[in-house]
C-alpha atoms as a PDB file:
ATOM      1  CA  MET A   1      68.196  51.641   7.683  1.00  0.00           C
ATOM      2  CA  ARG A   2      68.740  51.680  11.434  1.00  0.00           C
ATOM      3  CA  SER A   3      67.007  49.244  13.771  1.00  0.00           C
ATOM      4  CA  THR A   4      64.574  51.168  15.977  1.00  0.00           C
ATOM      5  CA  ILE A   5      62.960  48.358  17.970  1.00  0.00           C
ATOM      6  CA  ALA A   6      64.340  45.493  19.999  1.00  0.00           C
ATOM      7  CA  ILE A   7      64.378  42.154  18.207  1.00  0.00           C
ATOM      8  CA  PRO A   8      61.933  39.717  19.842  1.00  0.00           C
ATOM      9  CA  VAL A   9      63.706  36.895  21.700  1.00  0.00           C
ATOM     10  CA  THR A  10      62.241  33.502  22.581  1.00  0.00           C
ATOM     11  CA  VAL A  11      64.090  31.096  24.880  1.00  0.00           C
ATOM     12  CA  HIS A  12      63.049  27.455  24.541  1.00  0.00           C
ATOM     13  CA  PRO A  13      63.887  24.839  27.194  1.00  0.00           C
ATOM     14  CA  THR A  14      65.597  22.496  24.713  1.00  0.00           C
ATOM     15  CA  PRO A  15      66.714  22.420  21.069  1.00  0.00           C
ATOM     16  CA  GLU A  16      63.959  19.893  20.385  1.00  0.00           C
ATOM     17  CA  LEU A  17      61.237  22.230  21.626  1.00  0.00           C
ATOM     18  CA  LEU A  18      62.838  25.081  19.679  1.00  0.00           C
ATOM     19  CA  GLY A  19      62.683  22.924  16.554  1.00  0.00           C
ATOM     20  CA  ARG A  20      59.039  22.026  17.106  1.00  0.00           C
ATOM     21  CA  ALA A  21      57.968  25.641  17.557  1.00  0.00           C
ATOM     22  CA  ILE A  22      59.668  26.780  14.364  1.00  0.00           C
ATOM     23  CA  ALA A  23      58.520  23.731  12.390  1.00  0.00           C
ATOM     24  CA  GLN A  24      54.916  24.475  13.354  1.00  0.00           C
ATOM     25  CA  ARG A  25      55.355  27.992  12.045  1.00  0.00           C
ATOM     26  CA  ILE A  26      56.793  26.710   8.770  1.00  0.00           C
ATOM     27  CA  LEU A  27      53.901  24.287   8.254  1.00  0.00           C
ATOM     28  CA  GLY A  28      51.433  27.111   8.813  1.00  0.00           C
ATOM     29  CA  GLY A  29      53.276  29.223   6.270  1.00  0.00           C
ATOM     30  CA  ILE A  30      53.218  26.427   3.700  1.00  0.00           C
ATOM     31  CA  GLU A  31      49.452  26.078   4.156  1.00  0.00           C
ATOM     32  CA  ARG A  32      48.906  29.798   3.620  1.00  0.00           C
ATOM     33  CA  ALA A  33      51.124  29.797   0.535  1.00  0.00           C
ATOM     34  CA  ALA A  34      49.161  26.868  -0.902  1.00  0.00           C
ATOM     35  CA  GLU A  35      45.921  28.801  -0.373  1.00  0.00           C
ATOM     36  CA  GLU A  36      47.504  31.608  -2.398  1.00  0.00           C
ATOM     37  CA  ASN A  37      48.506  29.093  -5.085  1.00  0.00           C
ATOM     38  CA  ARG A  38      52.227  29.704  -4.697  1.00  0.00           C
ATOM     39  CA  ARG A  39      55.330  27.968  -3.397  1.00  0.00           C
ATOM     40  CA  TYR A  40      56.763  28.559   0.059  1.00  0.00           C
ATOM     41  CA  LEU A  41      60.445  29.499   0.031  1.00  0.00           C
ATOM     42  CA  LEU A  42      62.440  28.549   3.136  1.00  0.00           C
ATOM     43  CA  GLY A  43      65.980  29.874   3.471  1.00  0.00           C
ATOM     44  CA  CYS A  44      68.100  27.080   4.948  1.00  0.00           C
ATOM     45  CA  PRO A  45      71.561  26.741   6.462  1.00  0.00           C
ATOM     46  CA  ALA A  46      73.469  23.473   6.278  1.00  0.00           C
ATOM     47  CA  GLY A  47      75.090  22.194   9.453  1.00  0.00           C
ATOM     48  CA  ARG A  48      74.013  21.605  13.037  1.00  0.00           C
ATOM     49  CA  THR A  49      72.010  24.712  13.884  1.00  0.00           C
ATOM     50  CA  ALA A  50      68.707  23.998  12.134  1.00  0.00           C
ATOM     51  CA  VAL A  51      68.801  20.191  12.523  1.00  0.00           C
ATOM     52  CA  PRO A  52      66.160  20.281  15.310  1.00  0.00           C
ATOM     53  CA  VAL A  53      63.870  22.217  12.962  1.00  0.00           C
ATOM     54  CA  TYR A  54      64.317  19.742  10.107  1.00  0.00           C
ATOM     55  CA  ALA A  55      63.748  16.785  12.440  1.00  0.00           C
ATOM     56  CA  ALA A  56      60.559  18.300  13.836  1.00  0.00           C
ATOM     57  CA  LEU A  57      59.345  19.253  10.376  1.00  0.00           C
ATOM     58  CA  GLY A  58      59.711  15.650   9.230  1.00  0.00           C
ATOM     59  CA  ALA A  59      57.997  14.227  12.315  1.00  0.00           C
ATOM     60  CA  MET A  60      55.090  16.664  12.230  1.00  0.00           C
ATOM     61  CA  ALA A  61      54.573  16.401   8.474  1.00  0.00           C
ATOM     62  CA  GLY A  62      54.618  12.618   8.706  1.00  0.00           C
ATOM     63  CA  MET A  63      52.005  12.521  11.463  1.00  0.00           C
ATOM     64  CA  THR A  64      49.481  14.473   9.386  1.00  0.00           C
ATOM     65  CA  ARG A  65      50.592  13.384   5.889  1.00  0.00           C
ATOM     66  CA  PHE A  66      51.260  17.062   5.242  1.00  0.00           C
ATOM     67  CA  ASP A  67      51.792  18.153   1.640  1.00  0.00           C
ATOM     68  CA  LEU A  68      55.370  19.445   1.222  1.00  0.00           C
ATOM     69  CA  SER A  69      55.335  19.432  -2.577  1.00  0.00           C
ATOM     70  CA  GLY A  70      55.103  23.234  -2.638  1.00  0.00           C
ATOM     71  CA  LEU A  71      58.097  23.769  -0.352  1.00  0.00           C
ATOM     72  CA  VAL A  72      61.359  25.155  -1.769  1.00  0.00           C
ATOM     73  CA  LEU A  73      64.618  24.974   0.180  1.00  0.00           C
ATOM     74  CA  VAL A  74      66.766  27.992  -0.652  1.00  0.00           C
ATOM     75  CA  MET A  75      70.182  26.818   0.480  1.00  0.00           C
ATOM     76  CA  MET A  76      72.582  29.494   1.663  1.00  0.00           C
ATOM     77  CA  ASP A  77      75.908  28.368   0.278  1.00  0.00           C
ATOM     78  CA  GLU A  78      78.230  25.695  -1.044  1.00  0.00           C
ATOM     79  CA  TYR A  79      81.957  25.050  -0.886  1.00  0.00           C
ATOM     80  CA  LEU A  80      84.118  25.614  -3.947  1.00  0.00           C
ATOM     81  CA  VAL A  81      87.201  23.786  -5.135  1.00  0.00           C
ATOM     82  CA  GLU A  82      89.638  24.765  -7.864  1.00  0.00           C
ATOM     83  CA  GLY A  83      88.443  23.916 -11.343  1.00  0.00           C
ATOM     84  CA  PRO A  84      90.005  21.434 -13.762  1.00  0.00           C
ATOM     85  CA  ALA A  85      93.748  21.542 -14.387  1.00  0.00           C
ATOM     86  CA  GLY A  86      94.619  24.463 -16.589  1.00  0.00           C
ATOM     87  CA  GLU A  87      91.824  26.649 -15.196  1.00  0.00           C
ATOM     88  CA  PRO A  88      93.305  28.292 -12.104  1.00  0.00           C
ATOM     89  CA  GLY A  89      91.120  30.960 -10.584  1.00  0.00           C
ATOM     90  CA  HIS A  90      87.929  29.328 -11.867  1.00  0.00           C
ATOM     91  CA  PRO A  91      86.445  27.573  -8.847  1.00  0.00           C
ATOM     92  CA  ALA A  92      83.809  24.885  -9.210  1.00  0.00           C
ATOM     93  CA  LEU A  93      81.237  23.456  -6.847  1.00  0.00           C
ATOM     94  CA  CYS A  94      82.634  20.724  -4.634  1.00  0.00           C
ATOM     95  CA  ASP A  95      81.655  17.107  -5.249  1.00  0.00           C
ATOM     96  CA  PRO A  96      78.040  16.738  -4.029  1.00  0.00           C
ATOM     97  CA  ARG A  97      79.080  13.419  -2.438  1.00  0.00           C
ATOM     98  CA  ALA A  98      81.714  15.097  -0.258  1.00  0.00           C
ATOM     99  CA  HIS A  99      81.044  14.840   3.479  1.00  0.00           C
ATOM    100  CA  TYR A 100      81.084  18.650   3.725  1.00  0.00           C
ATOM    101  CA  SER A 101      78.909  19.395   0.689  1.00  0.00           C
ATOM    102  CA  CYS A 102      75.948  21.582   1.513  1.00  0.00           C
ATOM    103  CA  ARG A 103      74.065  19.965  -1.383  1.00  0.00           C
ATOM    104  CA  ARG A 104      74.712  16.558   0.166  1.00  0.00           C
ATOM    105  CA  PHE A 105      73.441  17.940   3.470  1.00  0.00           C
ATOM    106  CA  ALA A 106      70.307  19.307   1.817  1.00  0.00           C
ATOM    107  CA  GLU A 107      69.577  15.956   0.210  1.00  0.00           C
ATOM    108  CA  GLN A 108      70.424  13.614   3.083  1.00  0.00           C
ATOM    109  CA  GLU A 109      69.819  15.710   6.194  1.00  0.00           C
ATOM    110  CA  ILE A 110      66.869  17.822   5.093  1.00  0.00           C
ATOM    111  CA  ARG A 111      64.967  16.412   2.110  1.00  0.00           C
ATOM    112  CA  ALA A 112      65.277  12.769   3.161  1.00  0.00           C
ATOM    113  CA  VAL A 113      64.287  13.662   6.725  1.00  0.00           C
ATOM    114  CA  VAL A 114      61.188  15.696   5.884  1.00  0.00           C
ATOM    115  CA  ASN A 115      60.062  13.169   3.242  1.00  0.00           C
ATOM    116  CA  ALA A 116      60.655  10.028   5.294  1.00  0.00           C
ATOM    117  CA  LYS A 117      57.029   9.416   6.306  1.00  0.00           C
ATOM    118  CA  LEU A 118      55.237  11.021   3.377  1.00  0.00           C
ATOM    119  CA  PRO A 119      53.720   9.399   0.264  1.00  0.00           C
ATOM    120  CA  ALA A 120      55.500  10.367  -2.956  1.00  0.00           C
ATOM    121  CA  PRO A 121      52.913  12.920  -4.195  1.00  0.00           C
ATOM    122  CA  ARG A 122      53.274  14.900  -0.951  1.00  0.00           C
ATOM    123  CA  GLN A 123      57.067  14.866  -0.750  1.00  0.00           C
ATOM    124  CA  LEU A 124      59.431  17.770  -1.239  1.00  0.00           C
ATOM    125  CA  PRO A 125      60.761  17.147  -4.776  1.00  0.00           C
ATOM    126  CA  ALA A 126      64.429  17.179  -5.720  1.00  0.00           C
ATOM    127  CA  ALA A 127      63.730  20.235  -7.884  1.00  0.00           C
ATOM    128  CA  GLY A 128      62.614  22.016  -4.726  1.00  0.00           C
ATOM    129  CA  VAL A 129      66.206  22.320  -3.492  1.00  0.00           C
ATOM    130  CA  TRP A 130      67.992  25.425  -4.789  1.00  0.00           C
ATOM    131  CA  CYS A 131      71.694  26.217  -4.491  1.00  0.00           C
ATOM    132  CA  PRO A 132      73.765  29.151  -5.794  1.00  0.00           C
ATOM    133  CA  ALA A 133      76.196  28.478  -8.642  1.00  0.00           C
ATOM    134  CA  PRO A 134      79.648  30.072  -9.023  1.00  0.00           C
ATOM    135  CA  ALA A 135      79.396  30.657 -12.781  1.00  0.00           C
ATOM    136  CA  GLU A 136      76.636  33.250 -12.364  1.00  0.00           C
ATOM    137  CA  PRO A 137      76.002  33.786  -8.640  1.00  0.00           C
ATOM    138  CA  GLU A 138      73.929  36.920  -9.172  1.00  0.00           C
ATOM    139  CA  ALA A 139      71.351  34.757 -10.982  1.00  0.00           C
ATOM    140  CA  TYR A 140      70.449  33.248  -7.598  1.00  0.00           C
ATOM    141  CA  ASP A 141      69.152  36.572  -6.326  1.00  0.00           C
ATOM    142  CA  ARG A 142      67.145  37.037  -9.528  1.00  0.00           C
ATOM    143  CA  ARG A 143      65.644  33.574  -9.131  1.00  0.00           C
ATOM    144  CA  ILE A 144      64.630  34.315  -5.539  1.00  0.00           C
ATOM    145  CA  ARG A 145      63.219  37.725  -6.468  1.00  0.00           C
ATOM    146  CA  ASP A 146      61.266  36.307  -9.421  1.00  0.00           C
ATOM    147  CA  ALA A 147      59.733  33.699  -7.101  1.00  0.00           C
ATOM    148  CA  GLY A 148      58.423  36.411  -4.792  1.00  0.00           C
ATOM    149  CA  GLY A 149      61.166  36.342  -2.158  1.00  0.00           C
ATOM    150  CA  ILE A 150      61.983  34.035   0.747  1.00  0.00           C
ATOM    151  CA  ASP A 151      59.046  33.574   3.105  1.00  0.00           C
ATOM    152  CA  LEU A 152      61.213  32.683   6.086  1.00  0.00           C
ATOM    153  CA  PHE A 153      65.004  32.657   6.356  1.00  0.00           C
ATOM    154  CA  LEU A 154      66.486  30.422   9.043  1.00  0.00           C
ATOM    155  CA  LEU A 155      69.824  31.919  10.059  1.00  0.00           C
ATOM    156  CA  ALA A 156      72.779  30.565  11.997  1.00  0.00           C
ATOM    157  CA  SER A 157      75.680  32.504  13.488  1.00  0.00           C
ATOM    158  CA  GLY A 158      79.282  31.412  13.644  1.00  0.00           C
ATOM    159  CA  ALA A 159      80.312  30.910  17.263  1.00  0.00           C
ATOM    160  CA  SER A 160      83.673  32.626  16.981  1.00  0.00           C
ATOM    161  CA  ASP A 161      83.250  35.365  14.379  1.00  0.00           C
ATOM    162  CA  GLY A 162      79.511  35.795  13.793  1.00  0.00           C
ATOM    163  CA  HIS A 163      79.653  34.701  10.163  1.00  0.00           C
ATOM    164  CA  VAL A 164      76.319  34.083   8.425  1.00  0.00           C
ATOM    165  CA  ALA A 165      76.439  31.654   5.511  1.00  0.00           C
ATOM    166  CA  PHE A 166      80.030  32.187   4.304  1.00  0.00           C
ATOM    167  CA  ASN A 167      79.978  35.962   4.839  1.00  0.00           C
ATOM    168  CA  PRO A 168      83.028  36.890   6.963  1.00  0.00           C
ATOM    169  CA  PRO A 169      83.506  39.866   9.280  1.00  0.00           C
ATOM    170  CA  GLY A 170      83.716  43.031   7.229  1.00  0.00           C
ATOM    171  CA  SER A 171      81.044  41.957   4.733  1.00  0.00           C
ATOM    172  CA  SER A 172      78.783  44.638   3.289  1.00  0.00           C
ATOM    173  CA  ALA A 173      75.148  44.748   4.354  1.00  0.00           C
ATOM    174  CA  GLU A 174      74.199  45.345   0.719  1.00  0.00           C
ATOM    175  CA  ALA A 175      76.153  42.492  -0.906  1.00  0.00           C
ATOM    176  CA  GLY A 176      74.294  39.981  -3.038  1.00  0.00           C
ATOM    177  CA  THR A 177      75.114  36.354  -3.750  1.00  0.00           C
ATOM    178  CA  GLY A 178      78.722  35.874  -4.827  1.00  0.00           C
ATOM    179  CA  ILE A 179      81.986  34.016  -4.417  1.00  0.00           C
ATOM    180  CA  VAL A 180      83.411  34.512  -0.940  1.00  0.00           C
ATOM    181  CA  ALA A 181      86.817  33.876   0.629  1.00  0.00           C
ATOM    182  CA  LEU A 182      86.219  32.014   3.894  1.00  0.00           C
ATOM    183  CA  ALA A 183      87.747  33.611   6.969  1.00  0.00           C
ATOM    184  CA  GLU A 184      90.081  31.372   8.992  1.00  0.00           C
ATOM    185  CA  GLU A 185      87.744  31.449  11.995  1.00  0.00           C
ATOM    186  CA  THR A 186      84.866  30.417   9.747  1.00  0.00           C
ATOM    187  CA  ARG A 187      86.949  27.518   8.449  1.00  0.00           C
ATOM    188  CA  ARG A 188      87.753  26.469  12.012  1.00  0.00           C
ATOM    189  CA  ASP A 189      84.063  26.615  12.959  1.00  0.00           C
ATOM    190  CA  ASN A 190      83.285  24.464   9.939  1.00  0.00           C
ATOM    191  CA  MET A 191      85.623  21.747  11.200  1.00  0.00           C
ATOM    192  CA  ALA A 192      83.129  21.256  14.027  1.00  0.00           C
ATOM    193  CA  THR A 193      80.167  21.502  11.671  1.00  0.00           C
ATOM    194  CA  PHE A 194      81.644  18.827   9.398  1.00  0.00           C
ATOM    195  CA  PRO A 195      83.780  16.562  11.627  1.00  0.00           C
ATOM    196  CA  GLY A 196      85.057  14.622   8.629  1.00  0.00           C
ATOM    197  CA  PHE A 197      87.677  17.353   8.255  1.00  0.00           C
ATOM    198  CA  ALA A 198      90.858  16.063   9.906  1.00  0.00           C
ATOM    199  CA  ALA A 199      92.748  19.376   9.638  1.00  0.00           C
ATOM    200  CA  ILE A 200      91.998  22.956   8.686  1.00  0.00           C
ATOM    201  CA  ALA A 201      94.062  22.489   5.519  1.00  0.00           C
ATOM    202  CA  GLU A 202      91.255  20.239   4.239  1.00  0.00           C
ATOM    203  CA  VAL A 203      88.596  22.944   4.560  1.00  0.00           C
ATOM    204  CA  PRO A 204      88.039  24.768   1.247  1.00  0.00           C
ATOM    205  CA  ARG A 205      89.086  28.385   1.202  1.00  0.00           C
ATOM    206  CA  ARG A 206      86.260  29.688  -0.960  1.00  0.00           C
ATOM    207  CA  GLY A 207      82.548  29.238  -1.311  1.00  0.00           C
ATOM    208  CA  VAL A 208      79.558  30.623  -3.180  1.00  0.00           C
ATOM    209  CA  SER A 209      77.148  32.224  -0.754  1.00  0.00           C
ATOM    210  CA  VAL A 210      74.082  34.372  -0.446  1.00  0.00           C
ATOM    211  CA  GLY A 211      75.119  37.862   0.585  1.00  0.00           C
ATOM    212  CA  LEU A 212      73.969  39.798   3.604  1.00  0.00           C
ATOM    213  CA  GLY A 213      71.966  41.947   1.208  1.00  0.00           C
ATOM    214  CA  THR A 214      70.267  38.827  -0.152  1.00  0.00           C
ATOM    215  CA  ILE A 215      69.221  37.835   3.363  1.00  0.00           C
ATOM    216  CA  ALA A 216      67.977  41.268   4.403  1.00  0.00           C
ATOM    217  CA  GLY A 217      66.528  42.398   1.099  1.00  0.00           C
ATOM    218  CA  LEU A 218      64.879  39.256  -0.240  1.00  0.00           C
ATOM    219  CA  SER A 219      63.286  37.707   2.861  1.00  0.00           C
ATOM    220  CA  ARG A 220      59.913  38.473   4.421  1.00  0.00           C
ATOM    221  CA  ALA A 221      60.972  37.261   7.866  1.00  0.00           C
ATOM    222  CA  ALA A 222      64.201  35.994   9.433  1.00  0.00           C
ATOM    223  CA  LEU A 223      64.827  33.817  12.487  1.00  0.00           C
ATOM    224  CA  MET A 224      68.267  33.564  14.088  1.00  0.00           C
ATOM    225  CA  ILE A 225      68.687  30.183  15.807  1.00  0.00           C
ATOM    226  CA  LEU A 226      71.284  29.619  18.525  1.00  0.00           C
ATOM    227  CA  HIS A 227      71.438  26.587  20.782  1.00  0.00           C
ATOM    228  CA  GLY A 228      74.036  24.932  22.969  1.00  0.00           C
ATOM    229  CA  PRO A 229      76.535  26.499  25.387  1.00  0.00           C
ATOM    230  CA  HIS A 230      79.079  26.971  22.586  1.00  0.00           C
ATOM    231  CA  LYS A 231      76.724  29.585  21.079  1.00  0.00           C
ATOM    232  CA  ARG A 232      76.278  31.562  24.305  1.00  0.00           C
ATOM    233  CA  GLN A 233      78.867  34.206  23.441  1.00  0.00           C
ATOM    234  CA  ALA A 234      77.420  34.581  19.939  1.00  0.00           C
ATOM    235  CA  ALA A 235      73.982  35.083  21.486  1.00  0.00           C
ATOM    236  CA  ARG A 236      75.333  37.694  23.896  1.00  0.00           C
ATOM    237  CA  ARG A 237      77.041  39.605  21.086  1.00  0.00           C
ATOM    238  CA  LEU A 238      73.861  39.629  19.035  1.00  0.00           C
ATOM    239  CA  LEU A 239      71.618  40.614  21.935  1.00  0.00           C
ATOM    240  CA  GLU A 240      73.911  43.498  22.887  1.00  0.00           C
ATOM    241  CA  SER A 241      73.953  44.926  19.352  1.00  0.00           C
ATOM    242  CA  ARG A 242      71.647  47.745  18.296  1.00  0.00           C
ATOM    243  CA  ASP A 243      72.236  47.827  14.563  1.00  0.00           C
ATOM    244  CA  PHE A 244      74.236  46.046  11.895  1.00  0.00           C
ATOM    245  CA  GLU A 245      77.908  45.773  12.829  1.00  0.00           C
ATOM    246  CA  PRO A 246      80.204  44.677   9.960  1.00  0.00           C
ATOM    247  CA  ALA A 247      82.580  43.049  12.464  1.00  0.00           C
ATOM    248  CA  TRP A 248      79.810  40.603  13.458  1.00  0.00           C
ATOM    249  CA  PRO A 249      77.814  39.652  10.324  1.00  0.00           C
ATOM    250  CA  ALA A 250      74.984  37.987  12.299  1.00  0.00           C
ATOM    251  CA  THR A 251      73.828  41.478  13.255  1.00  0.00           C
ATOM    252  CA  ILE A 252      72.390  41.738   9.719  1.00  0.00           C
ATOM    253  CA  LEU A 253      69.297  40.514  11.542  1.00  0.00           C
ATOM    254  CA  HIS A 254      68.688  44.174  12.472  1.00  0.00           C
ATOM    255  CA  ARG A 255      68.209  44.977   8.792  1.00  0.00           C
ATOM    256  CA  CYS A 256      65.767  42.122   8.134  1.00  0.00           C
ATOM    257  CA  ARG A 257      61.997  42.393   8.022  1.00  0.00           C
ATOM    258  CA  HIS A 258      60.278  40.784  11.005  1.00  0.00           C
ATOM    259  CA  PRO A 259      63.455  39.533  12.729  1.00  0.00           C
ATOM    260  CA  GLU A 260      63.378  37.146  15.681  1.00  0.00           C
ATOM    261  CA  ILE A 261      65.962  35.381  17.858  1.00  0.00           C
ATOM    262  CA  HIS A 262      65.315  31.838  19.076  1.00  0.00           C
ATOM    263  CA  LEU A 263      67.594  30.362  21.749  1.00  0.00           C
ATOM    264  CA  ASP A 264      67.598  27.255  23.858  1.00  0.00           C
ATOM    265  CA  ALA A 265      68.261  27.576  27.581  1.00  0.00           C
ATOM    266  CA  ALA A 266      71.895  26.579  27.214  1.00  0.00           C
ATOM    267  CA  ALA A 267      72.621  29.378  24.731  1.00  0.00           C
ATOM    268  CA  ALA A 268      70.850  32.091  26.699  1.00  0.00           C
ATOM    269  CA  PRO A 269      73.488  34.434  28.161  1.00  0.00           C
ATOM    270  CA  GLU A 270      71.921  34.317  31.624  1.00  0.00           C
ATOM    271  CA  ALA A 271      72.788  30.596  31.690  1.00  0.00           C
ATOM    272  CA  ALA A 272      76.464  31.515  32.025  1.00  0.00           C
END
């Protein structure tokens, strides 16, 4: 499928205003899903990119005592470490208490933030956080499909290589959730995402991740978020693309339904 129309681009003055605009959209989507008596699935990256969205979502939900009990966070990925001694080649999920754990991020930086000002019955429950598992990664796609698909996928692009989730350059546009070898540039980017890493040798080499096919095939809408001057080149590369380019995985946005790009002023290429 070739992209035939330009992807809509919105430039927001600041990351905070970007976050508020997207959070408002998410709250509206949750309301509509509740009217249809179903859950609202939100595809979520860990790390810095969507933090303004999570912060705004918590603030806005708290102000109105919004009901988030029907929200599901579909996390993109998690780091893997080698399994117990005697089981080489059988990676396991990293410790959820590790500073770089995406599950830790989901619990402390998303769920705790959005629930902070809500009464218990209206909070996003712990069971509303999903994460792929290495033992049967393809089951994640089945779970998403059985739930009706992801209503909105928030996407982030690697600054140096355009990776999305843990999908490195060269990834297939049709790939589903699976175990992925992290590219060196991705691992270097993740040192900035998780500053507790003192050296690249500490960054795991593998992860379990949604595939580009999961993102494009199982989401109803997708928003690429880029903010800060360090994402300016990534924004330029994406804006100059016309279709999916395997060398820059973020261009999978061209294959998504209802794609959009949201930048802050500092990431907009004309700010250079």
